[in-house]
Amino acid sequence: MNAMDIAVGIFLALGCFFALTGAVGIVRMPDFFSRLHPAGKNDTLAVTSIMIALLIRTVEYDYHWTVATKLLLIVGIIFVTAPAASHAISKAAFLDGLKPWTKPGDTEASNE
Amino acid sequence: MARRVSLLIALFAFWAMLSGQLDITVFGQAFLTVCGVISCLFVVWIASRMGIIDMEGHPVHLALRAIAYVPWLFWQIVLSNFDVAMRVWHPSRPIAPRIIRVPNTTRSDLATVIYANSITLTPGTVTIGVDSATNELIVHALTKETADAVLTGDMERRVKRLEGVA
Amino acid sequence: MQFDWAAVAAGAVILLGVCLVLIRAYRGPTSYDRILSANAIGTKTVIFIALLGFMTRRPEFLDIALLYGLLNFITTIAILKFIEYKRLG
């Protein structure tokens, strides 16, 4: 047990927490549009934080340097594609006429 | 032409990151490196035939200013994640979703895309679409506070600084 | 074979997350909810494949994770296009 192991543990735990938060959010949120928020955002940070943990492991196990660059590329790809995918899904749903859920009694929100 | 050379360099850097076979004193690796260079040249040739090496296809002119923008965006993403995580786990689920229209004054399509994607990644807001008739972004906000935060236009100023307008 | 137990534990939590998202994929109610679930499961799979490589100390699995991330995006767009236009061409 050294400092690197502890850092790996912290980042892995953080990543798992956010991945689980995204999953719970998709189950718990009341309508499609509010489900986009946990799905699109928490997964991004979950990937980032788990890849940081694996980056530390790469240094610890002395892997080839392409392992580190591939981890960074995975983060880059998720950062570009996650918002684009959630935008594409939400746009299709919006054009299909799906009405967003508003809080009961929230008159300002339902004006739109 | 300069843009083509920079695309070639970017493609070769991408190839090198994936393969790592750069030790040209070994015959096998030297052969692979030459193959990589030929592939990159081929891709640049195809892309220039298709006419997609322009401000949008290869926005290298934004690279320097992006160094200032990306860390700020990343910090916003971290903040937004904690905010959304709190709202997901909170027993009473404190959300009040609404759809708002955000005026968009960025000049190029590329800047609009960057602005829309940044809104999606930051606290409690997801961009649904662009209304090109009125030049507005249609944004779904999770709470009133996050909706107001987008409407202040702080992020739009930063995207325009990235674009080089303001 | 020496396992990396931290990665194994993280992988188990990711699989639990996938099971939770499957509940939403089953319940719907709209097809967009299901596409969103498929996309979220894909992102979690990318994490899981990357972890799998480190569990068994074979980082070559990262190539598969990288490809899966790209395919996941293309799949989402293709399904949406199919729903919108009823054809892929």
Tab-separated table of C-alpha atoms in Angstrom:
chain	number	residue	atom	x	y	z
A	1	MET	CA	0.000	0.000	0.000
A	2	ASN	CA	1.699	3.190	-1.129
A	3	ALA	CA	0.655	6.712	-2.123
A	4	MET	CA	-0.059	5.649	-5.714
A	5	ASP	CA	-2.434	2.888	-4.601
A	6	ILE	CA	-4.329	5.361	-2.427
A	7	ALA	CA	-4.636	7.855	-5.310
A	8	VAL	CA	-5.851	5.057	-7.613
A	9	GLY	CA	-8.421	4.039	-4.994
A	10	ILE	CA	-9.716	7.588	-4.594
A	11	PHE	CA	-10.113	8.205	-8.327
A	12	LEU	CA	-11.684	4.778	-8.942
A	13	ALA	CA	-14.163	5.366	-6.103
A	14	LEU	CA	-15.014	8.828	-7.462
A	15	GLY	CA	-15.509	7.440	-10.959
A	16	CYS	CA	-17.706	4.602	-9.721
A	17	PHE	CA	-19.741	7.062	-7.664
A	18	PHE	CA	-20.449	9.211	-10.717
A	19	ALA	CA	-21.190	6.216	-12.959
A	20	LEU	CA	-23.669	4.969	-10.358
A	21	THR	CA	-25.135	8.474	-9.992
A	22	GLY	CA	-25.740	8.593	-13.724
A	23	ALA	CA	-27.497	5.217	-13.595
A	24	VAL	CA	-29.653	6.172	-10.598
A	25	GLY	CA	-30.476	9.494	-12.229
A	26	ILE	CA	-31.662	7.768	-15.404
A	27	VAL	CA	-33.974	5.595	-13.282
A	28	ARG	CA	-35.181	8.296	-10.873
A	29	MET	CA	-35.754	11.409	-12.997
A	30	PRO	CA	-39.388	12.105	-13.894
A	31	ASP	CA	-39.220	12.629	-17.677
A	32	PHE	CA	-37.031	12.117	-20.723
A	33	PHE	CA	-35.481	15.598	-20.833
A	34	SER	CA	-34.374	15.600	-17.210
A	35	ARG	CA	-32.898	12.116	-17.712
A	36	LEU	CA	-30.525	13.644	-20.259
A	37	HIS	CA	-28.720	15.532	-17.505
A	38	PRO	CA	-27.386	12.594	-15.452
A	39	ALA	CA	-26.787	10.520	-18.601
A	40	GLY	CA	-24.812	13.140	-20.473
A	41	LYS	CA	-22.785	14.696	-17.683
A	42	ASN	CA	-22.053	12.237	-14.917
A	43	ASP	CA	-20.778	9.640	-17.375
A	44	THR	CA	-18.295	12.178	-18.759
A	45	LEU	CA	-16.728	12.799	-15.372
A	46	ALA	CA	-16.911	9.088	-14.509
A	47	VAL	CA	-14.827	8.262	-17.587
A	48	THR	CA	-12.364	11.072	-16.827
A	49	SER	CA	-11.827	10.077	-13.246
A	50	ILE	CA	-11.469	6.337	-13.941
A	51	MET	CA	-9.018	7.061	-16.757
A	52	ILE	CA	-6.959	9.226	-14.354
A	53	ALA	CA	-6.861	6.241	-11.980
A	54	LEU	CA	-5.736	3.926	-14.786
A	55	LEU	CA	-3.144	6.532	-15.848
A	56	ILE	CA	-1.604	6.322	-12.380
A	57	ARG	CA	-1.674	2.516	-12.662
A	58	THR	CA	0.099	2.801	-16.036
A	59	VAL	CA	2.951	4.683	-14.362
A	60	GLU	CA	2.969	2.233	-11.449
A	61	TYR	CA	3.113	-0.929	-13.585
A	62	ASP	CA	5.530	0.707	-16.056
A	63	TYR	CA	3.437	-0.010	-19.168
A	64	HIS	CA	4.335	1.229	-22.658
A	65	TRP	CA	3.644	4.958	-23.171
A	66	THR	CA	0.961	4.293	-25.815
A	67	VAL	CA	-1.245	2.950	-23.005
A	68	ALA	CA	-1.256	6.439	-21.460
A	69	THR	CA	-1.987	8.192	-24.763
A	70	LYS	CA	-4.841	5.766	-25.488
A	71	LEU	CA	-6.385	6.524	-22.100
A	72	LEU	CA	-6.242	10.245	-22.945
A	73	LEU	CA	-7.772	9.596	-26.381
A	74	ILE	CA	-10.690	7.713	-24.783
A	75	VAL	CA	-11.360	10.732	-22.556
A	76	GLY	CA	-11.145	13.051	-25.576
A	77	ILE	CA	-13.557	10.932	-27.619
A	78	ILE	CA	-16.092	10.747	-24.777
A	79	PHE	CA	-15.841	14.521	-24.259
A	80	VAL	CA	-16.637	15.205	-27.922
A	81	THR	CA	-19.262	12.504	-28.528
A	82	ALA	CA	-21.265	12.558	-25.259
A	83	PRO	CA	-22.746	16.068	-25.711
A	84	ALA	CA	-23.256	15.461	-29.434
A	85	ALA	CA	-25.129	12.200	-28.774
A	86	SER	CA	-27.335	13.674	-26.034
A	87	HIS	CA	-28.058	16.657	-28.271
A	88	ALA	CA	-29.037	14.356	-31.156
A	89	ILE	CA	-31.379	12.299	-28.959
A	90	SER	CA	-32.990	15.365	-27.373
A	91	LYS	CA	-33.452	17.094	-30.723
A	92	ALA	CA	-35.174	14.025	-32.184
A	93	ALA	CA	-37.440	13.780	-29.134
A	94	PHE	CA	-38.206	17.528	-29.232
A	95	LEU	CA	-39.124	17.458	-32.923
A	96	ASP	CA	-41.265	14.389	-32.224
A	97	GLY	CA	-43.365	16.584	-29.924
A	98	LEU	CA	-42.351	15.198	-26.541
A	99	LYS	CA	-43.447	17.677	-23.862
A	100	PRO	CA	-41.051	18.301	-20.967
A	101	TRP	CA	-42.265	17.613	-17.449
A	102	THR	CA	-42.597	20.715	-15.287
A	103	LYS	CA	-42.927	20.947	-11.564
A	104	PRO	CA	-46.630	21.135	-10.581
A	105	GLY	CA	-47.538	24.756	-9.852
A	106	ASP	CA	-44.427	26.187	-11.531
A	107	THR	CA	-46.301	28.703	-13.711
A	108	GLU	CA	-43.189	30.447	-15.026
A	109	ALA	CA	-41.789	27.221	-16.471
A	110	SER	CA	-44.935	26.263	-18.385
A	111	ASN	CA	-45.196	29.582	-20.252
A	112	GLU	CA	-42.910	28.440	-23.055
B	1	MET	CA	-1.535	24.805	-47.867
B	2	ALA	CA	-0.430	25.601	-44.305
B	3	ARG	CA	-3.674	24.073	-43.068
B	4	ARG	CA	-2.929	20.872	-45.008
B	5	VAL	CA	0.526	20.578	-43.473
B	6	SER	CA	-0.921	21.098	-40.004
B	7	LEU	CA	-3.569	18.422	-40.704
B	8	LEU	CA	-0.790	16.044	-41.794
B	9	ILE	CA	1.101	16.713	-38.561
B	10	ALA	CA	-2.057	16.239	-36.487
B	11	LEU	CA	-2.902	12.956	-38.241
B	12	PHE	CA	0.627	11.640	-37.810
B	13	ALA	CA	0.598	12.593	-34.118
B	14	PHE	CA	-2.696	10.682	-33.779
B	15	TRP	CA	-1.174	7.664	-35.537
B	16	ALA	CA	1.894	7.799	-33.305
B	17	MET	CA	-0.277	7.964	-30.181
B	18	LEU	CA	-2.118	4.816	-31.237
B	19	SER	CA	0.806	2.730	-32.474
B	20	GLY	CA	3.951	3.921	-30.683
B	21	GLN	CA	6.151	2.176	-33.295
B	22	LEU	CA	8.626	5.039	-33.685
B	23	ASP	CA	12.024	3.364	-33.181
B	24	ILE	CA	13.260	3.689	-36.784
B	25	THR	CA	16.534	1.852	-36.052
B	26	VAL	CA	14.508	-1.393	-35.934
B	27	PHE	CA	13.515	-2.505	-39.449
B	28	GLY	CA	9.958	-3.586	-38.578
B	29	GLN	CA	9.158	-0.336	-36.774
B	30	ALA	CA	10.725	1.803	-39.506
B	31	PHE	CA	8.539	-0.010	-42.062
B	32	LEU	CA	5.413	0.667	-39.962
B	33	THR	CA	6.352	4.338	-39.557
B	34	VAL	CA	6.688	4.725	-43.325
B	35	CYS	CA	3.286	3.034	-43.756
B	36	GLY	CA	1.843	5.475	-41.227
B	37	VAL	CA	3.220	8.497	-43.082
B	38	ILE	CA	1.845	7.159	-46.384
B	39	SER	CA	-1.604	6.622	-44.787
B	40	CYS	CA	-1.605	10.172	-43.413
B	41	LEU	CA	-0.638	11.607	-46.825
B	42	PHE	CA	-3.428	9.560	-48.428
B	43	VAL	CA	-5.997	10.877	-45.932
B	44	VAL	CA	-4.873	14.485	-46.499
B	45	TRP	CA	-5.148	13.958	-50.273
B	46	ILE	CA	-8.679	12.523	-49.989
B	47	ALA	CA	-9.747	15.292	-47.587
B	48	SER	CA	-8.465	18.039	-49.889
B	49	ARG	CA	-10.235	16.397	-52.858
B	50	MET	CA	-13.430	16.443	-50.793
B	51	GLY	CA	-12.779	20.102	-49.962
B	52	ILE	CA	-13.235	19.700	-46.216
B	53	ILE	CA	-9.923	21.156	-45.049
B	54	ASP	CA	-11.216	24.576	-44.039
B	55	MET	CA	-12.006	26.638	-40.942
B	56	GLU	CA	-14.591	24.054	-39.879
B	57	GLY	CA	-12.942	20.790	-40.871
B	58	HIS	CA	-9.618	21.491	-39.234
B	59	PRO	CA	-9.953	24.455	-36.835
B	60	VAL	CA	-6.268	24.744	-35.955
B	61	HIS	CA	-6.530	28.547	-35.689
B	62	LEU	CA	-8.447	28.064	-32.410
B	63	ALA	CA	-5.742	25.883	-30.841
B	64	LEU	CA	-3.850	28.637	-29.007
B	65	ARG	CA	-6.913	30.324	-27.536
B	66	ALA	CA	-8.401	26.925	-26.654
B	67	ILE	CA	-5.622	26.491	-24.088
B	68	ALA	CA	-7.317	29.192	-22.008
B	69	TYR	CA	-10.858	27.939	-22.671
B	70	VAL	CA	-10.563	24.178	-22.074
B	71	PRO	CA	-9.395	24.284	-18.393
B	72	TRP	CA	-12.212	26.701	-17.528
B	73	LEU	CA	-14.705	24.393	-19.279
B	74	PHE	CA	-13.324	21.376	-17.430
B	75	TRP	CA	-13.746	23.104	-14.089
B	76	GLN	CA	-17.356	23.953	-15.012
B	77	ILE	CA	-17.941	20.269	-15.866
B	78	VAL	CA	-16.666	19.178	-12.438
B	79	LEU	CA	-18.945	21.718	-10.717
B	80	SER	CA	-21.936	20.644	-12.829
B	81	ASN	CA	-21.368	16.996	-11.979
B	82	PHE	CA	-21.469	17.631	-8.247
B	83	ASP	CA	-24.578	19.769	-8.698
B	84	VAL	CA	-26.428	17.121	-10.742
B	85	ALA	CA	-25.241	14.321	-8.419
B	86	MET	CA	-26.686	16.208	-5.433
B	87	ARG	CA	-30.032	16.591	-7.210
B	88	VAL	CA	-30.097	12.910	-8.202
B	89	TRP	CA	-29.453	11.543	-4.709
B	90	HIS	CA	-31.487	14.156	-2.774
B	91	PRO	CA	-34.587	12.415	-1.321
B	92	SER	CA	-37.022	15.141	-2.425
B	93	ARG	CA	-35.446	15.535	-5.906
B	94	PRO	CA	-35.158	19.383	-5.955
B	95	ILE	CA	-35.612	20.049	-9.669
B	96	ALA	CA	-37.878	22.415	-11.617
B	97	PRO	CA	-37.213	21.750	-15.316
B	98	ARG	CA	-38.025	24.299	-17.995
B	99	ILE	CA	-37.226	25.057	-21.621
B	100	ILE	CA	-35.652	28.442	-22.319
B	101	ARG	CA	-34.441	30.248	-25.433
B	102	VAL	CA	-30.946	31.680	-25.295
B	103	PRO	CA	-29.903	34.387	-27.775
B	104	ASN	CA	-26.856	33.325	-29.766
B	105	THR	CA	-24.589	35.997	-31.251
B	106	THR	CA	-21.581	33.856	-32.195
B	107	ARG	CA	-20.594	34.436	-35.793
B	108	SER	CA	-19.530	31.094	-37.289
B	109	ASP	CA	-21.327	27.745	-37.244
B	110	LEU	CA	-18.297	26.198	-35.559
B	111	ALA	CA	-18.527	28.644	-32.639
B	112	THR	CA	-22.252	27.884	-32.342
B	113	VAL	CA	-21.441	24.180	-32.068
B	114	ILE	CA	-18.769	24.836	-29.429
B	115	TYR	CA	-21.177	27.066	-27.504
B	116	ALA	CA	-23.999	24.495	-27.672
B	117	ASN	CA	-21.753	21.621	-26.591
B	118	SER	CA	-20.336	23.715	-23.745
B	119	ILE	CA	-23.865	24.481	-22.531
B	120	THR	CA	-24.617	20.753	-22.592
B	121	LEU	CA	-21.572	19.973	-20.475
B	122	THR	CA	-22.079	22.693	-17.851
B	123	PRO	CA	-24.390	22.837	-14.813
B	124	GLY	CA	-27.944	21.639	-15.283
B	125	THR	CA	-28.469	22.588	-18.927
B	126	VAL	CA	-28.760	20.591	-22.160
B	127	THR	CA	-28.960	22.179	-25.623
B	128	ILE	CA	-31.848	20.708	-27.600
B	129	GLY	CA	-31.570	22.612	-30.849
B	130	VAL	CA	-30.816	25.803	-32.750
B	131	ASP	CA	-33.627	27.996	-34.038
B	132	SER	CA	-31.881	29.470	-37.064
B	133	ALA	CA	-34.803	31.771	-37.897
B	134	THR	CA	-34.412	33.804	-34.704
B	135	ASN	CA	-30.799	32.725	-34.054
B	136	GLU	CA	-31.595	31.288	-30.632
B	137	LEU	CA	-30.534	28.131	-28.843
B	138	ILE	CA	-33.309	25.992	-27.338
B	139	VAL	CA	-32.020	24.868	-23.949
B	140	HIS	CA	-33.521	22.520	-21.371
B	141	ALA	CA	-32.575	23.627	-17.854
B	142	LEU	CA	-32.936	21.477	-14.753
B	143	THR	CA	-33.598	24.383	-12.375
B	144	LYS	CA	-34.380	28.084	-12.495
B	145	GLU	CA	-30.926	29.013	-11.159
B	146	THR	CA	-29.071	27.175	-13.925
B	147	ALA	CA	-31.384	28.719	-16.537
B	148	ASP	CA	-30.559	32.190	-15.223
B	149	ALA	CA	-26.846	31.361	-15.180
B	150	VAL	CA	-26.907	30.611	-18.925
B	151	LEU	CA	-28.975	33.723	-19.671
B	152	THR	CA	-26.319	36.003	-18.110
B	153	GLY	CA	-24.184	35.231	-21.184
B	154	ASP	CA	-20.901	34.701	-19.346
B	155	MET	CA	-20.129	31.549	-21.338
B	156	GLU	CA	-21.085	33.212	-24.617
B	157	ARG	CA	-18.481	35.904	-23.952
B	158	ARG	CA	-15.857	33.206	-23.402
B	159	VAL	CA	-16.810	31.365	-26.605
B	160	LYS	CA	-16.592	34.656	-28.527
B	161	ARG	CA	-13.173	35.278	-27.021
B	162	LEU	CA	-12.215	31.772	-28.227
B	163	GLU	CA	-13.573	32.658	-31.649
B	164	GLY	CA	-11.518	35.858	-31.623
B	165	VAL	CA	-14.402	38.344	-31.888
B	166	ALA	CA	-14.418	40.020	-28.485
C	1	MET	CA	-2.161	-14.660	-12.863
C	2	GLN	CA	-2.290	-11.742	-10.471
C	3	PHE	CA	-5.516	-9.759	-10.390
C	4	ASP	CA	-5.790	-6.056	-9.739
C	5	TRP	CA	-8.511	-6.186	-7.094
C	6	ALA	CA	-9.191	-2.440	-7.099
C	7	ALA	CA	-10.114	-2.656	-10.787
C	8	VAL	CA	-12.251	-5.753	-10.128
C	9	ALA	CA	-14.233	-3.885	-7.450
C	10	ALA	CA	-14.691	-0.865	-9.732
C	11	GLY	CA	-15.863	-3.157	-12.539
C	12	ALA	CA	-18.473	-4.699	-10.241
C	13	VAL	CA	-19.878	-1.239	-9.436
C	14	ILE	CA	-19.993	-0.353	-13.155
C	15	LEU	CA	-21.939	-3.586	-13.836
C	16	LEU	CA	-24.390	-2.638	-11.069
C	17	GLY	CA	-24.853	0.711	-12.843
C	18	VAL	CA	-25.531	-1.104	-16.130
C	19	CYS	CA	-28.215	-3.217	-14.383
C	20	LEU	CA	-29.889	-0.022	-13.095
C	21	VAL	CA	-29.898	1.537	-16.568
C	22	LEU	CA	-31.424	-1.693	-17.935
C	23	ILE	CA	-34.443	-1.044	-15.694
C	24	ARG	CA	-35.022	2.215	-17.562
C	25	ALA	CA	-34.448	0.522	-20.932
C	26	TYR	CA	-37.132	-2.028	-19.997
C	27	ARG	CA	-39.651	0.466	-18.608
C	28	GLY	CA	-39.360	3.032	-21.419
C	29	PRO	CA	-41.846	4.700	-21.813
C	30	THR	CA	-40.698	6.286	-25.101
C	31	SER	CA	-38.213	4.898	-27.600
C	32	TYR	CA	-35.963	7.899	-26.873
C	33	ASP	CA	-35.591	6.761	-23.266
C	34	ARG	CA	-34.414	3.410	-24.587
C	35	ILE	CA	-31.878	4.969	-26.966
C	36	LEU	CA	-30.597	7.113	-24.107
C	37	SER	CA	-30.250	3.978	-21.971
C	38	ALA	CA	-28.386	2.185	-24.762
C	39	ASN	CA	-26.029	5.135	-25.071
C	40	ALA	CA	-25.415	5.254	-21.307
C	41	ILE	CA	-24.772	1.501	-21.220
C	42	GLY	CA	-22.290	1.943	-24.070
C	43	THR	CA	-20.358	4.580	-22.126
C	44	LYS	CA	-20.269	2.292	-19.085
C	45	THR	CA	-19.074	-0.555	-21.311
C	46	VAL	CA	-16.137	1.587	-22.473
C	47	ILE	CA	-15.158	2.056	-18.816
C	48	PHE	CA	-15.633	-1.651	-18.126
C	49	ILE	CA	-13.486	-2.814	-21.068
C	50	ALA	CA	-10.707	-0.424	-20.009
C	51	LEU	CA	-10.918	-1.775	-16.448
C	52	LEU	CA	-10.960	-5.350	-17.759
C	53	GLY	CA	-7.579	-4.773	-19.392
C	54	PHE	CA	-6.107	-3.535	-16.127
C	55	MET	CA	-7.748	-6.329	-14.076
C	56	THR	CA	-5.803	-8.999	-15.917
C	57	ARG	CA	-2.783	-6.728	-16.631
C	58	ARG	CA	-3.332	-6.746	-20.381
C	59	PRO	CA	-3.627	-3.050	-21.394
C	60	GLU	CA	-4.131	-4.025	-25.064
C	61	PHE	CA	-7.850	-4.048	-24.224
C	62	LEU	CA	-7.753	-0.237	-24.437
C	63	ASP	CA	-7.816	-0.450	-28.243
C	64	ILE	CA	-11.147	-2.260	-28.004
C	65	ALA	CA	-12.452	0.327	-25.539
C	66	LEU	CA	-11.472	3.138	-27.917
C	67	LEU	CA	-13.252	1.472	-30.831
C	68	TYR	CA	-16.297	0.740	-28.682
C	69	GLY	CA	-16.535	4.418	-27.759
C	70	LEU	CA	-16.593	5.430	-31.431
C	71	LEU	CA	-19.036	2.663	-32.415
C	72	ASN	CA	-21.352	3.621	-29.560
C	73	PHE	CA	-21.684	7.148	-30.942
C	74	ILE	CA	-22.233	5.974	-34.518
C	75	THR	CA	-24.845	3.423	-33.360
C	76	THR	CA	-26.797	6.099	-31.489
C	77	ILE	CA	-26.847	8.414	-34.506
C	78	ALA	CA	-27.781	5.552	-36.859
C	79	ILE	CA	-30.730	4.418	-34.705
C	80	LEU	CA	-31.977	8.009	-34.407
C	81	LYS	CA	-31.729	8.469	-38.164
C	82	PHE	CA	-33.625	5.228	-38.692
C	83	ILE	CA	-36.421	6.319	-36.354
C	84	GLU	CA	-36.651	9.739	-37.987
C	85	TYR	CA	-36.557	8.730	-41.670
C	86	LYS	CA	-37.505	5.013	-41.446
C	87	ARG	CA	-34.459	4.117	-43.569
C	88	LEU	CA	-30.685	4.374	-43.305
C	89	GLY	CA	-29.677	5.315	-46.875
